[in-house]
PDB file of C-alpha atoms in Angstrom:
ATOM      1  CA  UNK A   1       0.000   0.000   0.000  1.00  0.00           C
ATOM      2  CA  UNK A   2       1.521   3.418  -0.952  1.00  0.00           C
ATOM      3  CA  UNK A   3       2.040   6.030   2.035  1.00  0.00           C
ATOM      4  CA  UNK A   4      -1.027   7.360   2.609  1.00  0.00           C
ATOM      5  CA  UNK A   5      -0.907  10.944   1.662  1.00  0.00           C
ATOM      6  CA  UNK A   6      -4.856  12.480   3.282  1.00  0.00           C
ATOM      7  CA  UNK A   7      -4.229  12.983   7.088  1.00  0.00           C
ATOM      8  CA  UNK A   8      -8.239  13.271   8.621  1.00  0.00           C
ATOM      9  CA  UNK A   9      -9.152  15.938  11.016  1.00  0.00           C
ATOM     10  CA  UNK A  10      -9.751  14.376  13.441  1.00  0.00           C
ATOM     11  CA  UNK A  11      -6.521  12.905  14.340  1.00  0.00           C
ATOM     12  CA  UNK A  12      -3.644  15.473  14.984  1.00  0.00           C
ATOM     13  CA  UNK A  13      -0.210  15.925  13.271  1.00  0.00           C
ATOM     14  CA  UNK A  14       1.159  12.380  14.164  1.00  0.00           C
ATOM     15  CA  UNK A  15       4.154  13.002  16.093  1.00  0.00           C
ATOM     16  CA  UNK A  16       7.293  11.194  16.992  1.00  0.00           C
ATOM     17  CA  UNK A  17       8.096  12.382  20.098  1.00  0.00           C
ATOM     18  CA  UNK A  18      10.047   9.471  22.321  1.00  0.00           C
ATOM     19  CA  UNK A  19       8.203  10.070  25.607  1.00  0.00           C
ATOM     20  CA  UNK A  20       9.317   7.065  27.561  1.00  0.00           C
ATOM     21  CA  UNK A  21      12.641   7.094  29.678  1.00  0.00           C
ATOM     22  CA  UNK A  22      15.084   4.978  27.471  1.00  0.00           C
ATOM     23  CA  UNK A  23      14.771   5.419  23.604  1.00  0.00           C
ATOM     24  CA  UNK A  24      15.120   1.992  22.560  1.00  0.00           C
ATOM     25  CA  UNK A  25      17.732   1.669  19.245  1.00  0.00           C
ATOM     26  CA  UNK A  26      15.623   0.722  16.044  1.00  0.00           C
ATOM     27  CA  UNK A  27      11.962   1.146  17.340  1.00  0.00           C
ATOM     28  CA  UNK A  28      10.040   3.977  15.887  1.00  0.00           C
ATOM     29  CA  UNK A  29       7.041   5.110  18.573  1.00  0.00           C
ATOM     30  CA  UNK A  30       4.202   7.527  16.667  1.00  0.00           C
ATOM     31  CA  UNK A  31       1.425   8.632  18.068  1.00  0.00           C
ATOM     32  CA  UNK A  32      -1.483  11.586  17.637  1.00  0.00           C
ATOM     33  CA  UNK A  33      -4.169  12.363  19.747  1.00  0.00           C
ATOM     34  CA  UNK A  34      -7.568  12.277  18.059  1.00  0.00           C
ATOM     35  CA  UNK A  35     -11.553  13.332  18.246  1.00  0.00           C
ATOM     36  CA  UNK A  36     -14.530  11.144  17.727  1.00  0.00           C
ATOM     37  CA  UNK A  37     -16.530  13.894  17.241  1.00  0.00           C
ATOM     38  CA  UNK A  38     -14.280  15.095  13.830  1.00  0.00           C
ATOM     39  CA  UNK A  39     -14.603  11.773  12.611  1.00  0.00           C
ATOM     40  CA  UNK A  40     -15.590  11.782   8.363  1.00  0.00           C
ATOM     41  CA  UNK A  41     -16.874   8.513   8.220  1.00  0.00           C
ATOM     42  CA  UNK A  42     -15.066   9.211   4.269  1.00  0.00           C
ATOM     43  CA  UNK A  43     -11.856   9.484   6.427  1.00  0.00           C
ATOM     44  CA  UNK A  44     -11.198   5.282   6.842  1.00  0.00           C
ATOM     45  CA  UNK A  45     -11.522   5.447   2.350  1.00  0.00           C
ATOM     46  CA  UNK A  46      -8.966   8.431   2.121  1.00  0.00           C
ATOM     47  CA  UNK A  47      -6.617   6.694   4.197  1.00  0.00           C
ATOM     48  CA  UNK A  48      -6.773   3.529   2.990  1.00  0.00           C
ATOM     49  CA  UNK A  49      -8.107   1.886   6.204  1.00  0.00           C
ATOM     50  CA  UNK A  50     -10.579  -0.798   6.152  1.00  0.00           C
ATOM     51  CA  UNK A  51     -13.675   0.571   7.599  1.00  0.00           C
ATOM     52  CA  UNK A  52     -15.537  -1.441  10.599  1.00  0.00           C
ATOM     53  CA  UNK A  53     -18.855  -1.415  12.046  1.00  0.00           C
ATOM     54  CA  UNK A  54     -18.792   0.328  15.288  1.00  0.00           C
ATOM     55  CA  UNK A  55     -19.106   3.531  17.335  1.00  0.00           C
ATOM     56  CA  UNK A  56     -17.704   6.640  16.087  1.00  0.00           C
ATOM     57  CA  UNK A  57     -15.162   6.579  19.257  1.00  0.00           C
ATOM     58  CA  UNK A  58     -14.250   3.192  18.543  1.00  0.00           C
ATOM     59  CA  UNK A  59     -13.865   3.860  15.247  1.00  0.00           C
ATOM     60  CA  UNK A  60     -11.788   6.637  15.432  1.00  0.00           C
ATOM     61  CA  UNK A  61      -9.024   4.923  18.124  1.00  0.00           C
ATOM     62  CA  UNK A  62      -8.800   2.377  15.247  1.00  0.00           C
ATOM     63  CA  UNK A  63      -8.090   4.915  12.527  1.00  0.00           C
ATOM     64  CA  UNK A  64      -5.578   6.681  14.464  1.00  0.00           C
ATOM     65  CA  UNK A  65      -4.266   3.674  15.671  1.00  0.00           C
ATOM     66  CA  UNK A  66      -3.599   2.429  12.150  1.00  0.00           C
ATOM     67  CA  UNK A  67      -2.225   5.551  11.035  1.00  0.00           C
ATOM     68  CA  UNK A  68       0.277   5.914  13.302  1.00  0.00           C
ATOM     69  CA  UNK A  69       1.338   2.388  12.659  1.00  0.00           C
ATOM     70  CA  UNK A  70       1.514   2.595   9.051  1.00  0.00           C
ATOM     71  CA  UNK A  71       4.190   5.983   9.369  1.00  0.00           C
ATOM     72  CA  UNK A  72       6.135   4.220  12.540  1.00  0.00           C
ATOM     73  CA  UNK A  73       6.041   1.010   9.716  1.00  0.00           C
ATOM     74  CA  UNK A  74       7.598   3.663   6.967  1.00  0.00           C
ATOM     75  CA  UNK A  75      10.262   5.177   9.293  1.00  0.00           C
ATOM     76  CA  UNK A  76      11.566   1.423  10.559  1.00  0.00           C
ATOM     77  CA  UNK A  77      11.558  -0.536   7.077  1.00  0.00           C
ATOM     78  CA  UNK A  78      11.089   1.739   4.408  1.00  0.00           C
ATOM     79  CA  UNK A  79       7.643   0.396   3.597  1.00  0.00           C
ATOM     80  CA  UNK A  80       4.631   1.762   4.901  1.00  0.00           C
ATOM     81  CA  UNK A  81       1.284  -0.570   5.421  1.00  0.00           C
ATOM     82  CA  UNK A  82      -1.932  -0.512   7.183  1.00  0.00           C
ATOM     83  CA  UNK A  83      -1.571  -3.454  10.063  1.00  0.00           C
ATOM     84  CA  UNK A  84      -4.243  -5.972   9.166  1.00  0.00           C
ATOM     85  CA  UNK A  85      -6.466  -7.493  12.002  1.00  0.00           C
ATOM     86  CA  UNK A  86      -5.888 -11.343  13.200  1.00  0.00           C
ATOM     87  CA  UNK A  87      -8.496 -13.465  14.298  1.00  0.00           C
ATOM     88  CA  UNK A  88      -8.045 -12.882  17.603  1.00  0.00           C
ATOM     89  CA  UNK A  89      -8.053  -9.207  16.797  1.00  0.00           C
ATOM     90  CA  UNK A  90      -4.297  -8.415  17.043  1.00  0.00           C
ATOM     91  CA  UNK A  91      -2.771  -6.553  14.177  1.00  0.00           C
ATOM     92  CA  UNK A  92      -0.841  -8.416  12.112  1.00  0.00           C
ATOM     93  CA  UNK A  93       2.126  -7.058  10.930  1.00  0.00           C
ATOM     94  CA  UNK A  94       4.542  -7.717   7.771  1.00  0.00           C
ATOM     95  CA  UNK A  95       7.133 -10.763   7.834  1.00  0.00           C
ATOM     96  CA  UNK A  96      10.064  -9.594   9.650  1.00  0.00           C
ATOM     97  CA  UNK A  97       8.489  -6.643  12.089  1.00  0.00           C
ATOM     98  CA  UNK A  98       7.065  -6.448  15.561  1.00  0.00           C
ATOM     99  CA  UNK A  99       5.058  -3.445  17.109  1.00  0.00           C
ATOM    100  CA  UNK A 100       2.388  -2.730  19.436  1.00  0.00           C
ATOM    101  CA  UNK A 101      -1.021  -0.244  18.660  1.00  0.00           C
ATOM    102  CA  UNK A 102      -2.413   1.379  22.141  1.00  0.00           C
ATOM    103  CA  UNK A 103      -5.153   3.954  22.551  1.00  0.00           C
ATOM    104  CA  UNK A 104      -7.411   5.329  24.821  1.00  0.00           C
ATOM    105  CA  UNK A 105      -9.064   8.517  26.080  1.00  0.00           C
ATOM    106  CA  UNK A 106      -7.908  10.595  22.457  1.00  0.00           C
ATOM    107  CA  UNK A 107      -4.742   9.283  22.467  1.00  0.00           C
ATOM    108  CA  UNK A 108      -3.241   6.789  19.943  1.00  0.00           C
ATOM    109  CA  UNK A 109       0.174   5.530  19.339  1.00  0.00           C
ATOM    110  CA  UNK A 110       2.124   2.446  17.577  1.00  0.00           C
ATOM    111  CA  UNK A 111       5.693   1.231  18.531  1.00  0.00           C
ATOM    112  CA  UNK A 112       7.642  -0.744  15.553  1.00  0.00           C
ATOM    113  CA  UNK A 113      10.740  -2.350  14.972  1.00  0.00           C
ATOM    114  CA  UNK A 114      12.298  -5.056  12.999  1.00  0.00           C
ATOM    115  CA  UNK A 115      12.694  -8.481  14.222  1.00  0.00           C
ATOM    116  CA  UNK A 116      16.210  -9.018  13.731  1.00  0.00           C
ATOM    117  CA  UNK A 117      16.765  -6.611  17.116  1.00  0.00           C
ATOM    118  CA  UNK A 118      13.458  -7.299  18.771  1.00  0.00           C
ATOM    119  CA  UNK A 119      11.685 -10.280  19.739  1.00  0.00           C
ATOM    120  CA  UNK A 120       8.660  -8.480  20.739  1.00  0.00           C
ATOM    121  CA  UNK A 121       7.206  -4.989  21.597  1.00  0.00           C
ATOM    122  CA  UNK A 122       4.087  -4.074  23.895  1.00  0.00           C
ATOM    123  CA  UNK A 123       2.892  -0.860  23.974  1.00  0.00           C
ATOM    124  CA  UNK A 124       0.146   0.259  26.763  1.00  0.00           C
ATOM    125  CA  UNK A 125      -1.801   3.756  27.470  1.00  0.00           C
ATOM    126  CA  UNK A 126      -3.964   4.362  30.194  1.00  0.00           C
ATOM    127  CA  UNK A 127      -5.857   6.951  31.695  1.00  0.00           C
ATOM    128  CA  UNK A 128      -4.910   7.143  35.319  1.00  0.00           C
ATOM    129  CA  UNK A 129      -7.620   5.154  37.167  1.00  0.00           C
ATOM    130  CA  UNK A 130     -10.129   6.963  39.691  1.00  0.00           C
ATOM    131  CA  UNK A 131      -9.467   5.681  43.181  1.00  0.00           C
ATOM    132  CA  UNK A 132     -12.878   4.230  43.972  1.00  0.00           C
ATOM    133  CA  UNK A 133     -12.329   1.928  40.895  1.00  0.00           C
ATOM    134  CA  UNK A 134      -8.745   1.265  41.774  1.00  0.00           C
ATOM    135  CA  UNK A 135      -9.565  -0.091  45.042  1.00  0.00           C
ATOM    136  CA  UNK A 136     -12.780  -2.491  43.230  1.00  0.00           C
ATOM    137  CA  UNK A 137      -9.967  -3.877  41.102  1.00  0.00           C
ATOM    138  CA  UNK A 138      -7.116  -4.170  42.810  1.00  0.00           C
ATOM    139  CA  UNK A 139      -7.501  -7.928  43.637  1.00  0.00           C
ATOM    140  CA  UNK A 140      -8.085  -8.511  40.304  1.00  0.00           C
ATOM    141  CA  UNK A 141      -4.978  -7.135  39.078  1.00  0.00           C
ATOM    142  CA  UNK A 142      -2.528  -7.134  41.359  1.00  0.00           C
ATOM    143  CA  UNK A 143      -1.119 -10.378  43.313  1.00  0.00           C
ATOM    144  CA  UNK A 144      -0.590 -11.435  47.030  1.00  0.00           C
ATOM    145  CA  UNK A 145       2.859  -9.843  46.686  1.00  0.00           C
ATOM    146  CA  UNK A 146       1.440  -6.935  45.432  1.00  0.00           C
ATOM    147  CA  UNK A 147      -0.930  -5.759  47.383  1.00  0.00           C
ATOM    148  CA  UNK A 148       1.160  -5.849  50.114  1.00  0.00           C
ATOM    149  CA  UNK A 149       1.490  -2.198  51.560  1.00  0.00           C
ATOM    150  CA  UNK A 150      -1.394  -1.410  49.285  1.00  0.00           C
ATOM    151  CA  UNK A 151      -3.737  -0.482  52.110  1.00  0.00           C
ATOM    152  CA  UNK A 152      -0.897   1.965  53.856  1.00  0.00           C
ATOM    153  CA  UNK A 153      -0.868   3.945  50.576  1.00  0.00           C
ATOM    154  CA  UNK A 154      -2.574   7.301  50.106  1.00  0.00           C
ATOM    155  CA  UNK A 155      -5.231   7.985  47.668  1.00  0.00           C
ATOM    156  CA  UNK A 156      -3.179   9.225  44.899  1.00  0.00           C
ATOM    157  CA  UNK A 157      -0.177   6.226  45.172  1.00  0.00           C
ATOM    158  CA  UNK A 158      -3.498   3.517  45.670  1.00  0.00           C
ATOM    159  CA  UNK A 159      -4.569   4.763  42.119  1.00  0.00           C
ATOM    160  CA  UNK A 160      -0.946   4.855  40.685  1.00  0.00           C
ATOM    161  CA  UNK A 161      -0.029   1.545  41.849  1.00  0.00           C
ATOM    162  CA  UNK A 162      -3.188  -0.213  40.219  1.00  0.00           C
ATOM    163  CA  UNK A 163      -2.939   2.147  36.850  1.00  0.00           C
ATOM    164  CA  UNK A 164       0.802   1.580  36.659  1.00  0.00           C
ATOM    165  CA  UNK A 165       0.502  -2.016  37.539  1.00  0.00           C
ATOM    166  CA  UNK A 166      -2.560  -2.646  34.907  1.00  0.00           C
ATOM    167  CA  UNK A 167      -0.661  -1.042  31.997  1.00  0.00           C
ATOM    168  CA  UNK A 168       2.519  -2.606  32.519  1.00  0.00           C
ATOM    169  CA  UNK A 169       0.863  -6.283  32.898  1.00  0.00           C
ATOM    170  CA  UNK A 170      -0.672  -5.422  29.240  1.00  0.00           C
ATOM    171  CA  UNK A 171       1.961  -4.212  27.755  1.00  0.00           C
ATOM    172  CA  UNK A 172       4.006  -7.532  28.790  1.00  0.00           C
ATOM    173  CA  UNK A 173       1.015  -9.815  27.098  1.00  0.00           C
ATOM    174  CA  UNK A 174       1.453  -7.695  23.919  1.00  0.00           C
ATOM    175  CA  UNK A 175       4.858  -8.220  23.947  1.00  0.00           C
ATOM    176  CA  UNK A 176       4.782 -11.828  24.834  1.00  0.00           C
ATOM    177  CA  UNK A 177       1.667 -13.218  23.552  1.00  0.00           C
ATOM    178  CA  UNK A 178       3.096 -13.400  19.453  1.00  0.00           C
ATOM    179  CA  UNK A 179       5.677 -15.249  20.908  1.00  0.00           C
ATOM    180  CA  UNK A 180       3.700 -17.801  23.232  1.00  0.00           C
ATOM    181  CA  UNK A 181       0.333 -17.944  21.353  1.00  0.00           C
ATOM    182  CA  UNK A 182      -1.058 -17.868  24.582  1.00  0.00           C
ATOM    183  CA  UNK A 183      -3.323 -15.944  26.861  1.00  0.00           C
ATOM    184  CA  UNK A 184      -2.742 -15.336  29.828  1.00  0.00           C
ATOM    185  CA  UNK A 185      -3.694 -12.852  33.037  1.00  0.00           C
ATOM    186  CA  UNK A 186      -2.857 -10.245  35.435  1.00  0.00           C
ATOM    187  CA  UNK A 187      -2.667 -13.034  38.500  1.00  0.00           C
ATOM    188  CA  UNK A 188      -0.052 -15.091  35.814  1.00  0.00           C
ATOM    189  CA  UNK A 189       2.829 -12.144  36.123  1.00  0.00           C
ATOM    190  CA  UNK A 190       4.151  -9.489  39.158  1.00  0.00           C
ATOM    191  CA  UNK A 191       5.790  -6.373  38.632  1.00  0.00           C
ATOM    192  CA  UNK A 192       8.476  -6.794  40.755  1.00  0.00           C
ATOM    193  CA  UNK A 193      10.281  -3.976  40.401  1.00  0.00           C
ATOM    194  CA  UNK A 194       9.276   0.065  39.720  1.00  0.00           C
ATOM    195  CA  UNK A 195      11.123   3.130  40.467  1.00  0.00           C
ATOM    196  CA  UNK A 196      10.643   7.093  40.162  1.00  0.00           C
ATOM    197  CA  UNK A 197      13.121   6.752  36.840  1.00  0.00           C
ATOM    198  CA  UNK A 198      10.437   4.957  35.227  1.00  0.00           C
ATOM    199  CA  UNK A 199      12.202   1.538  35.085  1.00  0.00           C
ATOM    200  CA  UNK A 200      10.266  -1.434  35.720  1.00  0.00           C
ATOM    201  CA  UNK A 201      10.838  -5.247  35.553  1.00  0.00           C
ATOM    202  CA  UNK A 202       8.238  -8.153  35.653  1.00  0.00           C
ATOM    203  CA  UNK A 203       8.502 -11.269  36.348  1.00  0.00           C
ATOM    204  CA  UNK A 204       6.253 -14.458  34.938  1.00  0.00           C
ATOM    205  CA  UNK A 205       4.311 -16.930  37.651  1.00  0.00           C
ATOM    206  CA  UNK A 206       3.526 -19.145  34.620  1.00  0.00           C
ATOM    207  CA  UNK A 207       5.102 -21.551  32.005  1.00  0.00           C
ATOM    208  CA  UNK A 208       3.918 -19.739  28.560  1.00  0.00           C
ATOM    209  CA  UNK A 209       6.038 -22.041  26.375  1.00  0.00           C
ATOM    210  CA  UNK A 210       9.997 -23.643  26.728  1.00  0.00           C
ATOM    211  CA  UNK A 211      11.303 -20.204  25.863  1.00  0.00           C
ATOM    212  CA  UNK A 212       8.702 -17.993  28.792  1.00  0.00           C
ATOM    213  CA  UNK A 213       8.658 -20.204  31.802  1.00  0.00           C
ATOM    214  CA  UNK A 214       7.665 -19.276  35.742  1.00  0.00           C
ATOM    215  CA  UNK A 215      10.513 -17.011  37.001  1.00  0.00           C
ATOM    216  CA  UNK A 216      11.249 -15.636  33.747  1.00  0.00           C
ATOM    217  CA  UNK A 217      11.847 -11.959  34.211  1.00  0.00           C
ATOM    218  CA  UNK A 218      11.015  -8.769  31.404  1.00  0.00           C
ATOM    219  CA  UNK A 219      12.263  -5.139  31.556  1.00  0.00           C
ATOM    220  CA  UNK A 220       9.483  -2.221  31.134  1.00  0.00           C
ATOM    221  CA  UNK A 221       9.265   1.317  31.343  1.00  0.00           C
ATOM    222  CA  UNK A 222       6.778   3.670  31.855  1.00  0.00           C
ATOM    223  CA  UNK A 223       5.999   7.622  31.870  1.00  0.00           C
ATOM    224  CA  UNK A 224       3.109   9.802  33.604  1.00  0.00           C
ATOM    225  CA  UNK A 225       2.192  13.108  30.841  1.00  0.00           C
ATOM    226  CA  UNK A 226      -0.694  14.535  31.291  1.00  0.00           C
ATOM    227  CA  UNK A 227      -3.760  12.528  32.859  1.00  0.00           C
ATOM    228  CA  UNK A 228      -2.295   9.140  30.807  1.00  0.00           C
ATOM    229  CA  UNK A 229      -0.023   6.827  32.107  1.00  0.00           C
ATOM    230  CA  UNK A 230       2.101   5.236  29.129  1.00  0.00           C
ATOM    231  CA  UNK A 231       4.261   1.727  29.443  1.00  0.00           C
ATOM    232  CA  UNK A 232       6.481  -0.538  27.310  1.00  0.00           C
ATOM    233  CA  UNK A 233       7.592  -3.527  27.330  1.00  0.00           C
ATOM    234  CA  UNK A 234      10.489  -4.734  25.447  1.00  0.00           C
ATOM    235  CA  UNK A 235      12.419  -8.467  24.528  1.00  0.00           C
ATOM    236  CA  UNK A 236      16.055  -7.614  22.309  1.00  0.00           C
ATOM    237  CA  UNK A 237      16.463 -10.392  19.733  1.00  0.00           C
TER     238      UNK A 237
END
């Protein structure tokens, strides 16, 4: 598919701004923010994007998605595209890539690389959860050896904790889950490690496959701008 050359209205200028801690050598990271309520429903034709059948917000997060994915796809290989969509819904991306699409709350962005330096990329934005909802998901999400200390925590740190440890838990499936061809949940791996630098590191409580096994441990980083909270997760080849 040729670059696409109409950029829709409601998306912004896509930018390539690296906000995360570490810039990571060969992966391109683009992102816009975007508005439902600017949404052409002409705009998924002019860009080259399949359509789908849902709500204009919904909609929308998957254009911009998509865009930004086919422009970080350009700037790593030379070869722009428009991600397809797996069964399972996960993009599918050319022979010899790996990314990651997040969005959420008018923001969109795609990570990309090529295979030959990374196994596997997961990309996660979240708006920073509400207390009250933290606190009705925070078994859910975090382990025994998480929530240890949780009650001690303020307000603000009890809906950091959950926000930070939801994205980064996501952002390690996406990364993993090409590789394994498995699901798996927020009980299955701990974030063992955070720090006010933004580096994290996880660590699996499940055998995925004879490569991912229990104990296996992942690096991640993350970044607070604005009211989202943005984390990635990264395997080198």
């Amino acid at each position: 598919m040729t670059f696409i050359l109409y950029h829709p209205a409601c998306c912004s200028p896509l930018s390539d701004h690296w906000p995360l801690p570490l810039a990571l050598p060969g992966v391109q990271l683009i992102s816009t923010r975007f508005d439902p309520a600017l949404l052409d429903p002409e705009d998924f034709t002019r860009c080259g994007v399949p359509g789908m059948t849902a709500v204009s917000k919904r909609q929308t997060e998957f254009l911009a998605g998509r865009l930004c994915a086919c422009e970080a796809l350009r700037r790593a290989t030379g070869a722009p595209c428009i991600p397809a969509v797996n069964e399972d819904r996960s993009p599918c991306w050319p022979a010899g890539v790996v990314g990651s699409i997040t969005h959420g709350a008018g923001w969109a962005a795609a990570a990309v690389a090529r295979r030959e330096q990374w196994r596997g990329i997961g990309l996660d934005v979240e708006k920073q959860i509400p207390t009250t909802r933290a606190d009705r998901l925070v078994a859910e999400i975090l382990t025994p050896h998480e929530l240890e200390g949780y009650a001690a925590l303020d307000e603000t740190q009890r809906a950091l904790r959950v926000t930070l440890t939801f994205s980064l838990k996501e952002s390690l499936f996406k990364a993993l889950y090409p590789l394994v061809n498995k699901r798996f949940y927020f009980q299955e791996a701990e974030l063992i490690h955070h720090d006010n630098s933004g580096y994290a590191r996880l660590r699996l409580l499940t055998d995925l496959s004879e490569d991912w096994k229990t104990g296996a441990e992942l690096d991640g980083q993350f970044v607070q701008f604005d009211d989202y909270l943005l984390s990635l997760v990264s395997i080198p080849a």
